[in-house]
Coordinates of C-alpha atoms in Angstrom, one line a residue:
X1 CA 0.0 0.0 0.0
X2 CA 1.5 3.4 -0.9
X3 CA 2.8 5.3 2.1
X4 CA 0.5 8.3 1.4
X5 CA -2.6 6.2 1.7
X6 CA -4.4 6.3 5.1
X7 CA -4.6 2.9 6.8
X8 CA -4.8 1.3 10.2
X9 CA -2.1 -0.7 11.7
X10 CA -2.8 -4.4 11.7
X11 CA -2.0 -5.3 15.3
X12 CA -0.9 -8.7 16.4
X13 CA -1.9 -10.0 19.9
X14 CA 1.6 -9.7 21.2
X15 CA 1.7 -6.1 20.2
X16 CA -1.7 -5.2 21.7
X17 CA -3.0 -7.9 24.1
X18 CA -6.0 -5.9 25.1
X19 CA -7.6 -6.2 21.7
X20 CA -10.2 -8.9 22.4
X21 CA -12.2 -9.0 19.3
X22 CA -10.5 -8.7 15.9
X23 CA -7.7 -7.1 13.9
X24 CA -9.3 -5.1 11.1
X25 CA -7.8 -2.5 8.7
X26 CA -9.8 0.6 9.4
X27 CA -10.2 1.9 5.9
X28 CA -11.6 -1.3 4.6
X29 CA -14.7 -0.1 6.4
X30 CA -14.6 3.6 5.4
X31 CA -14.6 5.8 2.5
X32 CA -12.5 9.0 3.0
X33 CA -13.2 12.6 1.9
X34 CA -10.4 15.2 1.8
X35 CA -11.6 16.5 5.1
X36 CA -10.4 13.4 6.8
X37 CA -6.8 14.5 6.2
X38 CA -7.2 17.8 7.9
X39 CA -9.1 17.2 11.1
X40 CA -6.9 16.0 14.0
X41 CA -8.1 13.9 16.9
X42 CA -8.2 15.9 20.1
X43 CA -6.8 13.3 22.4
X44 CA -8.4 11.8 25.5
X45 CA -10.5 13.6 28.0
X46 CA -8.0 13.1 30.9
X47 CA -10.4 10.8 32.8
X48 CA -9.0 7.6 34.3
X49 CA -9.2 4.9 31.7
X50 CA -11.1 1.8 32.7
X51 CA -9.9 -1.6 31.7
X52 CA -10.4 -2.6 28.0
X53 CA -13.9 -3.8 27.3
X54 CA -15.5 -2.0 30.3
X55 CA -18.0 0.9 30.2
X56 CA -17.5 4.1 32.2
X57 CA -20.5 6.3 32.4
X58 CA -19.8 10.0 32.0
X59 CA -20.9 12.1 35.1
X60 CA -22.7 14.7 32.9
X61 CA -24.8 12.2 31.1
X62 CA -25.0 9.0 33.2
X63 CA -27.9 7.5 31.3
X64 CA -27.0 8.8 27.8
X65 CA -23.3 8.4 27.1
X66 CA -20.6 5.8 27.7
X67 CA -16.8 5.7 27.2
X68 CA -14.9 3.0 25.4
X69 CA -11.3 2.2 24.5
X70 CA -10.3 2.0 20.9
X71 CA -7.6 0.1 19.0
X72 CA -5.7 0.4 15.8
X73 CA -4.8 3.7 14.0
X74 CA -6.3 6.3 11.7
X75 CA -10.0 5.4 12.1
X76 CA -12.3 7.7 10.1
X77 CA -15.3 9.4 11.8
X78 CA -18.2 10.0 9.3
X79 CA -20.8 12.7 8.9
X80 CA -23.7 10.2 8.9
X81 CA -24.2 6.5 9.8
X82 CA -23.1 5.6 6.3
X83 CA -19.5 4.4 5.6
X84 CA -19.7 6.3 2.3
X85 CA -20.5 9.7 3.9
X86 CA -17.9 12.4 4.2
X87 CA -15.2 12.3 6.9
X88 CA -15.5 14.8 9.7
X89 CA -12.4 13.7 11.6
X90 CA -10.2 10.9 12.7
X91 CA -9.2 9.0 15.9
X92 CA -5.9 7.3 16.8
X93 CA -4.1 9.4 14.2
X94 CA -0.6 8.4 15.3
X95 CA -0.7 5.4 17.7
X96 CA -3.0 2.5 18.5
X97 CA -5.6 3.3 21.2
X98 CA -4.5 6.9 21.4
X99 CA -8.1 8.1 21.9
X100 CA -11.1 6.9 23.9
X101 CA -14.6 7.6 22.4
X102 CA -17.7 8.7 24.1
X103 CA -20.9 7.4 22.5
X104 CA -24.5 8.4 23.3
X105 CA -26.2 6.1 20.8
X106 CA -25.5 3.6 18.1
X107 CA -27.3 2.9 14.8
X108 CA -28.0 -0.5 13.3
X109 CA -27.4 0.5 9.7
X110 CA -28.7 -2.7 8.3
X111 CA -25.7 -2.8 6.0
X112 CA -23.4 -5.7 7.0
X113 CA -19.8 -4.8 6.8
X114 CA -17.3 -7.7 7.0
X115 CA -13.5 -7.8 7.1
X116 CA -12.0 -11.3 7.5
X117 CA -14.2 -13.2 9.9
X118 CA -15.6 -10.1 11.7
X119 CA -18.9 -8.5 10.7
X120 CA -21.0 -5.7 12.1
X121 CA -23.8 -3.5 11.0
X122 CA -23.4 -0.9 13.8
X123 CA -22.0 2.6 13.8
X124 CA -21.7 4.6 17.0
X125 CA -22.6 8.3 17.3
X126 CA -19.7 9.7 19.3
X127 CA -19.3 13.1 21.0
X128 CA -15.6 12.7 22.0
X129 CA -13.0 13.3 20.8
X130 CA -14.7 14.1 17.5
X131 CA -18.4 14.4 16.9
X132 CA -19.8 12.0 14.2
X133 CA -20.3 8.4 13.4
X134 CA -17.6 5.7 13.9
X135 CA -17.8 2.0 13.0
X136 CA -18.0 -0.1 16.1
X137 CA -15.1 -2.2 14.6
X138 CA -12.8 0.5 16.0
X139 CA -13.8 -0.1 19.6
X140 CA -11.8 -2.5 21.7
X141 CA -14.6 -4.7 23.0
X142 CA -15.6 -8.3 22.2
X143 CA -19.1 -7.5 21.0
X144 CA -20.2 -6.2 17.6
X145 CA -22.3 -3.5 19.2
X146 CA -21.6 -1.2 22.2
X147 CA -22.9 -2.7 25.5
X148 CA -25.3 -0.5 27.4
X149 CA -25.7 2.1 24.6
X150 CA -29.1 2.8 23.1
X151 CA -29.7 1.4 19.6
X152 CA -31.6 3.3 16.9
X153 CA -32.8 2.2 13.5
X154 CA -30.9 3.4 10.5
X155 CA -32.4 6.5 8.7
X156 CA -34.0 6.0 5.4
X157 CA -31.1 5.4 3.0
X158 CA -33.1 6.3 -0.1
X159 CA -33.2 10.1 0.1
X160 CA -32.1 12.3 -2.7
X161 CA -29.8 14.2 -0.3
X162 CA -28.0 11.1 0.7
X163 CA -27.5 10.1 -3.0
X164 CA -25.8 13.4 -3.7
X165 CA -23.7 13.2 -0.5
X166 CA -22.4 9.8 -1.4
X167 CA -21.8 10.9 -5.0
X168 CA -19.7 13.8 -3.8
X169 CA -17.4 11.6 -1.6
X170 CA -15.7 10.1 -4.7
X171 CA -14.5 13.5 -5.9
X172 CA -11.8 13.5 -3.2
X173 CA -11.8 9.9 -1.9
X174 CA -8.3 9.0 -3.4
X175 CA -6.1 11.1 -1.1
X176 CA -8.0 14.2 -2.0
X177 CA -8.3 13.4 -5.6
X178 CA -11.1 11.8 -7.7
X179 CA -11.6 8.0 -7.7
X180 CA -10.0 6.8 -11.0
X181 CA -12.2 5.3 -13.8
X182 CA -12.0 1.6 -14.4
X183 CA -14.4 -1.1 -15.6
X184 CA -12.4 -3.7 -13.7
X185 CA -11.1 -2.2 -10.5
X186 CA -13.2 -1.6 -7.4
X187 CA -13.3 1.2 -4.8
X188 CA -14.7 0.1 -1.4
X189 CA -16.4 -2.8 -3.1
X190 CA -18.0 -0.8 -6.0
X191 CA -16.8 -1.0 -9.6
X192 CA -15.1 2.2 -10.6
X193 CA -17.1 2.7 -13.8
X194 CA -20.2 4.9 -14.3
X195 CA -22.8 2.3 -13.2
X196 CA -20.8 1.2 -10.2
X197 CA -20.5 4.8 -9.2
X198 CA -24.2 5.4 -9.6
X199 CA -24.9 2.2 -7.6
X200 CA -22.7 3.4 -4.8
X201 CA -24.5 6.8 -4.7
X202 CA -27.9 5.1 -4.5
X203 CA -26.7 2.7 -1.8
X204 CA -27.2 -0.4 -3.9
X205 CA -25.3 -3.6 -3.1
X206 CA -21.7 -4.0 -4.2
X207 CA -20.2 -4.3 -6.7
X208 CA -23.0 -2.3 -8.4
X209 CA -25.6 -2.7 -11.1
X210 CA -24.8 -2.4 -14.8
X211 CA -26.1 0.6 -16.8
X212 CA -28.8 -1.6 -18.2
X213 CA -29.7 -2.8 -14.7
X214 CA -30.0 0.8 -13.5
X215 CA -32.5 1.5 -16.3
X216 CA -34.6 -1.6 -15.4
X217 CA -38.0 -1.2 -13.7
X218 CA -36.9 -3.0 -10.6
X219 CA -34.7 0.0 -9.8
X220 CA -36.0 3.0 -11.7
X221 CA -38.9 4.3 -13.8
X222 CA -38.6 6.5 -16.9
X223 CA -39.7 10.1 -16.5
X224 CA -39.6 13.1 -18.9
X225 CA -36.3 15.0 -18.9
X226 CA -38.2 18.1 -17.9
X227 CA -39.1 16.5 -14.6
X228 CA -35.6 15.7 -13.4
X229 CA -34.9 16.3 -9.7
X230 CA -31.8 16.0 -7.6
X231 CA -30.6 12.4 -7.4
X232 CA -32.4 11.2 -10.5
X233 CA -30.4 9.5 -13.3
X234 CA -29.8 10.3 -16.9
X235 CA -29.0 7.0 -18.7
X236 CA -28.0 5.8 -22.2
X237 CA -28.8 2.1 -21.8
X238 CA -28.3 1.3 -25.5
X239 CA -25.2 0.2 -27.3
X240 CA -22.3 -1.8 -25.8
X241 CA -20.2 -1.5 -22.6
X242 CA -18.1 1.3 -24.2
X243 CA -21.0 3.5 -25.2
X244 CA -23.6 3.0 -22.4
X245 CA -23.4 5.6 -19.7
X246 CA -25.2 7.0 -16.6
X247 CA -24.9 10.3 -14.7
X248 CA -26.5 11.5 -11.5
X249 CA -28.5 14.7 -11.9
X250 CA -28.0 17.5 -9.3
X251 CA -29.7 20.6 -10.6
X252 CA -30.8 22.6 -13.7
X253 CA -28.4 25.5 -14.6
X254 CA -31.1 27.8 -15.9
X255 CA -34.9 28.1 -16.0
X256 CA -34.9 27.2 -19.7
X257 CA -33.3 23.8 -18.9
X258 CA -30.6 24.3 -21.5
X259 CA -28.0 22.4 -19.3
X260 CA -27.7 20.8 -15.9
X261 CA -25.0 20.0 -13.3
X262 CA -24.4 16.3 -12.6
X263 CA -22.0 13.8 -11.0
X264 CA -20.3 11.5 -13.4
X265 CA -17.7 8.7 -13.4
X266 CA -15.9 9.0 -16.8
X267 CA -12.7 7.9 -18.6
X268 CA -10.0 9.0 -18.1
X269 CA -10.8 11.8 -15.6
X270 CA -12.6 9.6 -13.0
X271 CA -15.2 11.2 -10.8
X272 CA -16.4 14.5 -12.1
X273 CA -19.0 17.2 -11.1
X274 CA -19.8 19.4 -14.2
X275 CA -22.3 20.9 -16.5
X276 CA -23.8 18.5 -19.1
X277 CA -26.4 18.4 -21.8
X278 CA -26.9 14.7 -22.2
X279 CA -30.5 13.9 -23.2
X280 CA -31.5 17.4 -24.1
X281 CA -31.1 17.2 -27.8
X282 CA -33.9 15.8 -29.9
X283 CA -33.4 12.1 -30.6
X284 CA -30.8 11.6 -27.9
X285 CA -30.4 8.1 -26.6
X286 CA -30.1 9.5 -23.1
X287 CA -33.3 9.3 -21.1
X288 CA -34.3 10.4 -17.6
X289 CA -35.0 7.8 -14.8
X290 CA -36.2 8.1 -11.2
X291 CA -35.0 5.6 -8.6
X292 CA -37.9 3.8 -7.1
X293 CA -36.4 4.2 -3.6
X294 CA -37.4 7.8 -3.5
X295 CA -41.0 6.8 -3.4
X296 CA -42.4 9.4 -5.9

């Protein structure tokens, strides 16, 4: 792995005997935005550290928050309980277990994340040392969820806003640069082509649908181009693998609908956010589609 790429230290039991549960690379469970490089952890609170795996209630919130030890290095804290959401900070930036986290609730995302033999669907909402959501895999406990911390259901993953938030992550996910285009390579489980990118933004299962699959009635329905709303798709589902294409509509650029801004995974630039006119010319093979998950 290149030295410039963020990663966690894979600890062995002899190096860190207090790790009771698993030895996972942190970034296999996260997708970074550029902000993750600039927000430092703030260290521990200074309170006496309980033994690994135990829970210490915070005096100011005895029933609402609990403190836990962490392990490994450079774990990313996310903006929402979605591993593809932007980074808002990082814990254990320089050494394993450098930070303790304080969590007031945890979310069962319903999205099973596995690395090796360890799997979890939970992300914890933490208030210290960074506020945001952290995978429970970063916590030095034997369980896959935080003991004694309230569990909430995952928010609806099919909102237009979430689609656009996930789409924006790939603009800076490769050490501050766009994710490269590839029909064969994968980024956090998704193909790095246009349809894999759109599938990621929609929160569909890895490795992603094909362009033809995204245009199918099990995922989308056709709509007039004039009715495009943020998060809808513009798809050319005809031709072969080298001519089919899909982009994610964000907004119209003018009242006359002469162009629009969209997110796009293209060759050779990779992830792009730019003005387009696909589908606006008479007879164009590009058509507008609305993901069924939006419910309208």
